[in-house]
CSV table of C-alpha atoms in Angstrom, one decimal:
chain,number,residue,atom,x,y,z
A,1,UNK,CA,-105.9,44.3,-79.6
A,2,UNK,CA,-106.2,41.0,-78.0
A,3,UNK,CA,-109.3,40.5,-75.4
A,4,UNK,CA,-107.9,40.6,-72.0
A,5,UNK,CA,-109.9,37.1,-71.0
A,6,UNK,CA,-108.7,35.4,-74.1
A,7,UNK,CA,-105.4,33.4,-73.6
A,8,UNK,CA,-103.2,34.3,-76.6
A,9,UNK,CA,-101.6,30.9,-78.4
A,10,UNK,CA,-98.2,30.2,-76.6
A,11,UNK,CA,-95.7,30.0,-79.6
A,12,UNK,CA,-92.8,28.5,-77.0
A,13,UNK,CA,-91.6,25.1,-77.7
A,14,UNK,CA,-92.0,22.9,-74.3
A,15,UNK,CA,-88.6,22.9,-72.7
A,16,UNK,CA,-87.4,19.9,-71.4
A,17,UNK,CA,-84.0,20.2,-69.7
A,18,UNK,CA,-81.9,23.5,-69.6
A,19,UNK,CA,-78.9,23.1,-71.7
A,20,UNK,CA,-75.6,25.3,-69.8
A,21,UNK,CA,-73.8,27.6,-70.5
A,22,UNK,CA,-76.9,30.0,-69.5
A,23,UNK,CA,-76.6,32.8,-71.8
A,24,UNK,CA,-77.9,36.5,-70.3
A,25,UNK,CA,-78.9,39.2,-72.6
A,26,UNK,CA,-80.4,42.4,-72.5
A,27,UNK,CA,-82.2,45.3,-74.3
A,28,UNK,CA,-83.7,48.7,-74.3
A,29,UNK,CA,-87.6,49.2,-73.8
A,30,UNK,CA,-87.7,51.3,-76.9
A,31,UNK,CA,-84.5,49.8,-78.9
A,32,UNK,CA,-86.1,48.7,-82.5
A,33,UNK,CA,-82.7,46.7,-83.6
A,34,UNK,CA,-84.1,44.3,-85.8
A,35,UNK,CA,-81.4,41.4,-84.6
A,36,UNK,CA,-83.3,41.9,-80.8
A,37,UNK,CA,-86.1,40.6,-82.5
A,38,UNK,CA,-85.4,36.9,-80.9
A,39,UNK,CA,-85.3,37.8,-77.6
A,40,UNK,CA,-88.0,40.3,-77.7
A,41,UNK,CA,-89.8,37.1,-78.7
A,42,UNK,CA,-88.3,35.0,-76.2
A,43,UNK,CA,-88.8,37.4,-73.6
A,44,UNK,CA,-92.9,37.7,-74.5
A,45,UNK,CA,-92.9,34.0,-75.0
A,46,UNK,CA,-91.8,33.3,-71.1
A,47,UNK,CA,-93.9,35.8,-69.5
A,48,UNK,CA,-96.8,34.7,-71.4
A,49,UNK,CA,-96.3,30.9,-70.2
A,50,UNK,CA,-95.7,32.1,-67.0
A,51,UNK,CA,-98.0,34.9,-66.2
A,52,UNK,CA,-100.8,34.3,-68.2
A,53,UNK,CA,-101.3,30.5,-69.4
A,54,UNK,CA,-99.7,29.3,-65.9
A,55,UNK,CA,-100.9,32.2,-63.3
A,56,UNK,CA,-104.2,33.4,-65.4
A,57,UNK,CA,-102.5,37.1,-65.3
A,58,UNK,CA,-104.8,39.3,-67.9
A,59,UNK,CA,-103.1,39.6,-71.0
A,60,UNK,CA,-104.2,43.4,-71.0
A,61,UNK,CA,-102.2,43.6,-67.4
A,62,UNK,CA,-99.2,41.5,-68.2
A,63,UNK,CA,-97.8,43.7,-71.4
A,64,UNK,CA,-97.8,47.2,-71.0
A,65,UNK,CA,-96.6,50.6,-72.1
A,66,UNK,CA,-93.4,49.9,-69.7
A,67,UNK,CA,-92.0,47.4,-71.9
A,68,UNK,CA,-91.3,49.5,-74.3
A,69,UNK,CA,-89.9,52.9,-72.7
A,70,UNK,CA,-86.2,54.0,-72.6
A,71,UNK,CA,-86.0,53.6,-69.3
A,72,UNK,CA,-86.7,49.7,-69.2
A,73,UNK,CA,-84.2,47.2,-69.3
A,74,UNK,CA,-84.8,43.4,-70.3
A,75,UNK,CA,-83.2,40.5,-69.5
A,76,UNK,CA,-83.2,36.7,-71.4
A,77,UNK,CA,-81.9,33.4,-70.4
A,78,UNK,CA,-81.8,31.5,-73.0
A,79,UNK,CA,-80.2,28.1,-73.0
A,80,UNK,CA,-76.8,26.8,-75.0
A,81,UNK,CA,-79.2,25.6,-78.0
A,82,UNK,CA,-81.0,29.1,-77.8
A,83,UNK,CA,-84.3,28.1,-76.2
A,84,UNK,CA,-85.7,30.9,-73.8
A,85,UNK,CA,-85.5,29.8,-70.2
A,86,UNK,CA,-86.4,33.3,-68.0
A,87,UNK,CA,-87.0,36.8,-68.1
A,88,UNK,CA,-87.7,39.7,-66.1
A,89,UNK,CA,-87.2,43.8,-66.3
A,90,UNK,CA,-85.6,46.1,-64.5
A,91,UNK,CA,-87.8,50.0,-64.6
A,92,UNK,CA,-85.5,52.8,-64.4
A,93,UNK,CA,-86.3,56.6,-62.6
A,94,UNK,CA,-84.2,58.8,-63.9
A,95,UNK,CA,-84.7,61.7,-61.6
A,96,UNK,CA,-84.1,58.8,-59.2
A,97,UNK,CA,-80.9,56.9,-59.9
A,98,UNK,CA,-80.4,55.6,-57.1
A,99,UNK,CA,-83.9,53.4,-57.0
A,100,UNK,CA,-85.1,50.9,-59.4
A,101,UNK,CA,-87.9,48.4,-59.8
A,102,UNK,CA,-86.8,45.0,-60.4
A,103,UNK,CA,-90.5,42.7,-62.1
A,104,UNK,CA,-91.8,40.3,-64.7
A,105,UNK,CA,-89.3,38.1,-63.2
A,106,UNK,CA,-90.2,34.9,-65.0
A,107,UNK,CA,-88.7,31.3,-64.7
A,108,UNK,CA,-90.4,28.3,-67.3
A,109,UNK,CA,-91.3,25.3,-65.1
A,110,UNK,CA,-88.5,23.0,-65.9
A,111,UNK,CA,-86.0,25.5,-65.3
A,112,UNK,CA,-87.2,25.9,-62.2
A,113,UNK,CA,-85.3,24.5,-58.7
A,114,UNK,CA,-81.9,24.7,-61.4
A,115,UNK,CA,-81.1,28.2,-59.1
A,116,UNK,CA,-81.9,29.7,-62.5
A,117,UNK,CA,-84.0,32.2,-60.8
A,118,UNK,CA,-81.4,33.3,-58.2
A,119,UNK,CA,-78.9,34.1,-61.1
A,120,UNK,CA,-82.0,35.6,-62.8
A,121,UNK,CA,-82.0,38.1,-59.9
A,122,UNK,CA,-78.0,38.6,-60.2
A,123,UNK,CA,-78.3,39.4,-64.1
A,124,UNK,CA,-81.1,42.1,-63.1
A,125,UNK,CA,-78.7,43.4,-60.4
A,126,UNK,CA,-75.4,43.4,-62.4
A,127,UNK,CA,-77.8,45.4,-65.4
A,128,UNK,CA,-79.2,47.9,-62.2
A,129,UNK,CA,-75.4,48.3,-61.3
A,130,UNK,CA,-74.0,49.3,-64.7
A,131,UNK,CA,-77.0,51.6,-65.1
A,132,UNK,CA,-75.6,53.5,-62.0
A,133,UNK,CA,-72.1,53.5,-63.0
A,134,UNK,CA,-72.7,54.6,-66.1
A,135,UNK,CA,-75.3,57.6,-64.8
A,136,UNK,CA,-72.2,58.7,-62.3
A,137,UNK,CA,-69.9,58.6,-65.8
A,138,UNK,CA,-72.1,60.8,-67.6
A,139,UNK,CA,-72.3,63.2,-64.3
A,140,UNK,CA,-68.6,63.2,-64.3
A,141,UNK,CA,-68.0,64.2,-68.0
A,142,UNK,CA,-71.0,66.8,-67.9
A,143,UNK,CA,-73.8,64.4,-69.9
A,144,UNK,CA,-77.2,63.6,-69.8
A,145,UNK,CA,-78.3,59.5,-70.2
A,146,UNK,CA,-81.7,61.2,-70.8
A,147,UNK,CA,-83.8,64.0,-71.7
A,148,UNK,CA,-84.5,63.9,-68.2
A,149,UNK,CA,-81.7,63.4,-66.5
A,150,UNK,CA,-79.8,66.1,-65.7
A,151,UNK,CA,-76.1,66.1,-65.6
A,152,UNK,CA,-75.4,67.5,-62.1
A,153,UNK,CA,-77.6,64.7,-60.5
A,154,UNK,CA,-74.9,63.1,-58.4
A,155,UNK,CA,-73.9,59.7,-59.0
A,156,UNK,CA,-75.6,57.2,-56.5
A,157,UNK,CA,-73.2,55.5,-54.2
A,158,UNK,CA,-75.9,52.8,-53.2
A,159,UNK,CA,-78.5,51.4,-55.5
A,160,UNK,CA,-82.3,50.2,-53.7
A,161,UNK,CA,-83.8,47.4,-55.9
A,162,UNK,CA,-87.8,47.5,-54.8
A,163,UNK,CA,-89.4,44.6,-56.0
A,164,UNK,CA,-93.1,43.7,-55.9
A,165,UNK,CA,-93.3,40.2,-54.4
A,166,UNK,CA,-96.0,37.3,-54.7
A,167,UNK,CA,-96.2,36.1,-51.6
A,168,UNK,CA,-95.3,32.1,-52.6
A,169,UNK,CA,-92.3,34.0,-53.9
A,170,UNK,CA,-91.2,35.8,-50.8
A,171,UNK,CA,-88.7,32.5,-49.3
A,172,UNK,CA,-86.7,33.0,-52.5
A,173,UNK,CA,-86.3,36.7,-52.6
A,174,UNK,CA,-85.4,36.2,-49.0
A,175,UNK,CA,-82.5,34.4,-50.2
A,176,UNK,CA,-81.4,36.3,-52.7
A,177,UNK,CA,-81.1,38.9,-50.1
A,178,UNK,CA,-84.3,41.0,-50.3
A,179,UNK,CA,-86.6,41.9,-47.1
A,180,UNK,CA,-90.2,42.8,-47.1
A,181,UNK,CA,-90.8,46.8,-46.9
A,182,UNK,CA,-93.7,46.9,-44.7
A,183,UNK,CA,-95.6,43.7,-44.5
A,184,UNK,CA,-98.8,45.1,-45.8
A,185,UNK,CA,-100.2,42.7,-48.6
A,186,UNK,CA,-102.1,43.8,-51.7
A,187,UNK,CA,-103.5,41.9,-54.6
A,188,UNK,CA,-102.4,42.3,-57.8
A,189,UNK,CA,-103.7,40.7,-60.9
A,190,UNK,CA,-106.0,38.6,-58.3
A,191,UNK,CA,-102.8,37.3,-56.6
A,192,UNK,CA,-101.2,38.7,-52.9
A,193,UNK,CA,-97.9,40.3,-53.4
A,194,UNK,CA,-95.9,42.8,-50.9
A,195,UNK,CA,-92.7,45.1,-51.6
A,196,UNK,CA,-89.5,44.0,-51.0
A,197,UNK,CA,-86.1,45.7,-51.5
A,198,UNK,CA,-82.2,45.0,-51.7
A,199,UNK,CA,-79.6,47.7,-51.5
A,200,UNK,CA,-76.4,47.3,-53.4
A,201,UNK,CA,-73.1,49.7,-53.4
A,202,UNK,CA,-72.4,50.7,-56.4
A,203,UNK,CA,-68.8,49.9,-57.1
A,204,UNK,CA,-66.0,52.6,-57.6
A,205,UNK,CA,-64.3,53.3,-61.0
């Protein structure tokens, strides 16, 4: 196990220029696929050049036993010529469909002021959404999506996307359409953050 105060080596190649089409992808916490193995790279190799080399986040803090549970969904942005741009999860409840926690969202340097992070925020949405339509299909054909999940739980007509916000960061989830909880602050990882949320109607059909 890695010390916590010891940066790990960044294995990323320096990006220089994002090259469109964007390409989103996503995964399961727990899926073991060995062809995800890129973008389970790619999406360790952000976060780390992010969080930790950029923002001094703890290594031991950054990656944790949430990244690889069922009920977490990753997303990649990765360029046209494959290099990892962004990433971010989305944490699932099942006994709670209708609330999920958007974090990790991660956006490399140069990618940044591209409104790569706003459509960052859309992918995590658009994977929040299909989560909830697909919970209401399983409900509808008598299913479970999980060993937890029952199948009478009712599918959710609205979907709340709860975010934990760094406060430099709270202008741009403004934009995207989120609004701060409370306004109490609270440090995390030695840097000020406060809950925000955005909720969404889950389409029909």
């Amino acid at each position: 196990m890695p010390s916590p105060t010891v940066r790990p080596p960044l294995c990323i190649e320096p990006l220089r220029a994002v090259v469109e089409p964007v390409h989103f992808a996503t995964a399961r916490g727990d899926d073991a696929d060995p062809a995800l193995d890129a973008l389970r790279r790619g999406l360790v190799d952000v976060r780390l050049e992010v969080f930790v080399a950029e923002q001094d986040v703890p290594l031991a803090l950054e990656v944790d036993a949430r990244d690889f549970e069922a009920t977490t969904i990753h997303v990649l942005a990765s360029g046209a010529d494959g290099v990892p741009l962004a990433a971010a999860r989305l944490l699932l409840d099942p006994d709670h469909p209708d609330r999920v926690h958007l974090g990790r969202l991660a956006v490399r340097r140069a990618a940044r002021g591209t409104g790569l992070g706003a459509r960052m925020v859309t992918a995590v949405e658009r994977a929040a959404l299909e989560h909830a339509a697909a919970v209401g299909s399983a409900a509808a054909h008598g299913e479970s999506q999980t060993s937890t999940a029952a199948a009478s739980v009712e599918p959710p007509a609205t979907i709340t996307v709860v975010l934990s916000a760094q406060e430099q960061a709270m202008g741009f989830y403004r934009r995207c359409g989120y609004r701060a909880l409370t306004g109490e602050r609270y440090l995390d990882a030695g840097i000020w953050h406060q809950d925000m949320a955005r909720t969404l109607c889950v389409p029909l059909g």
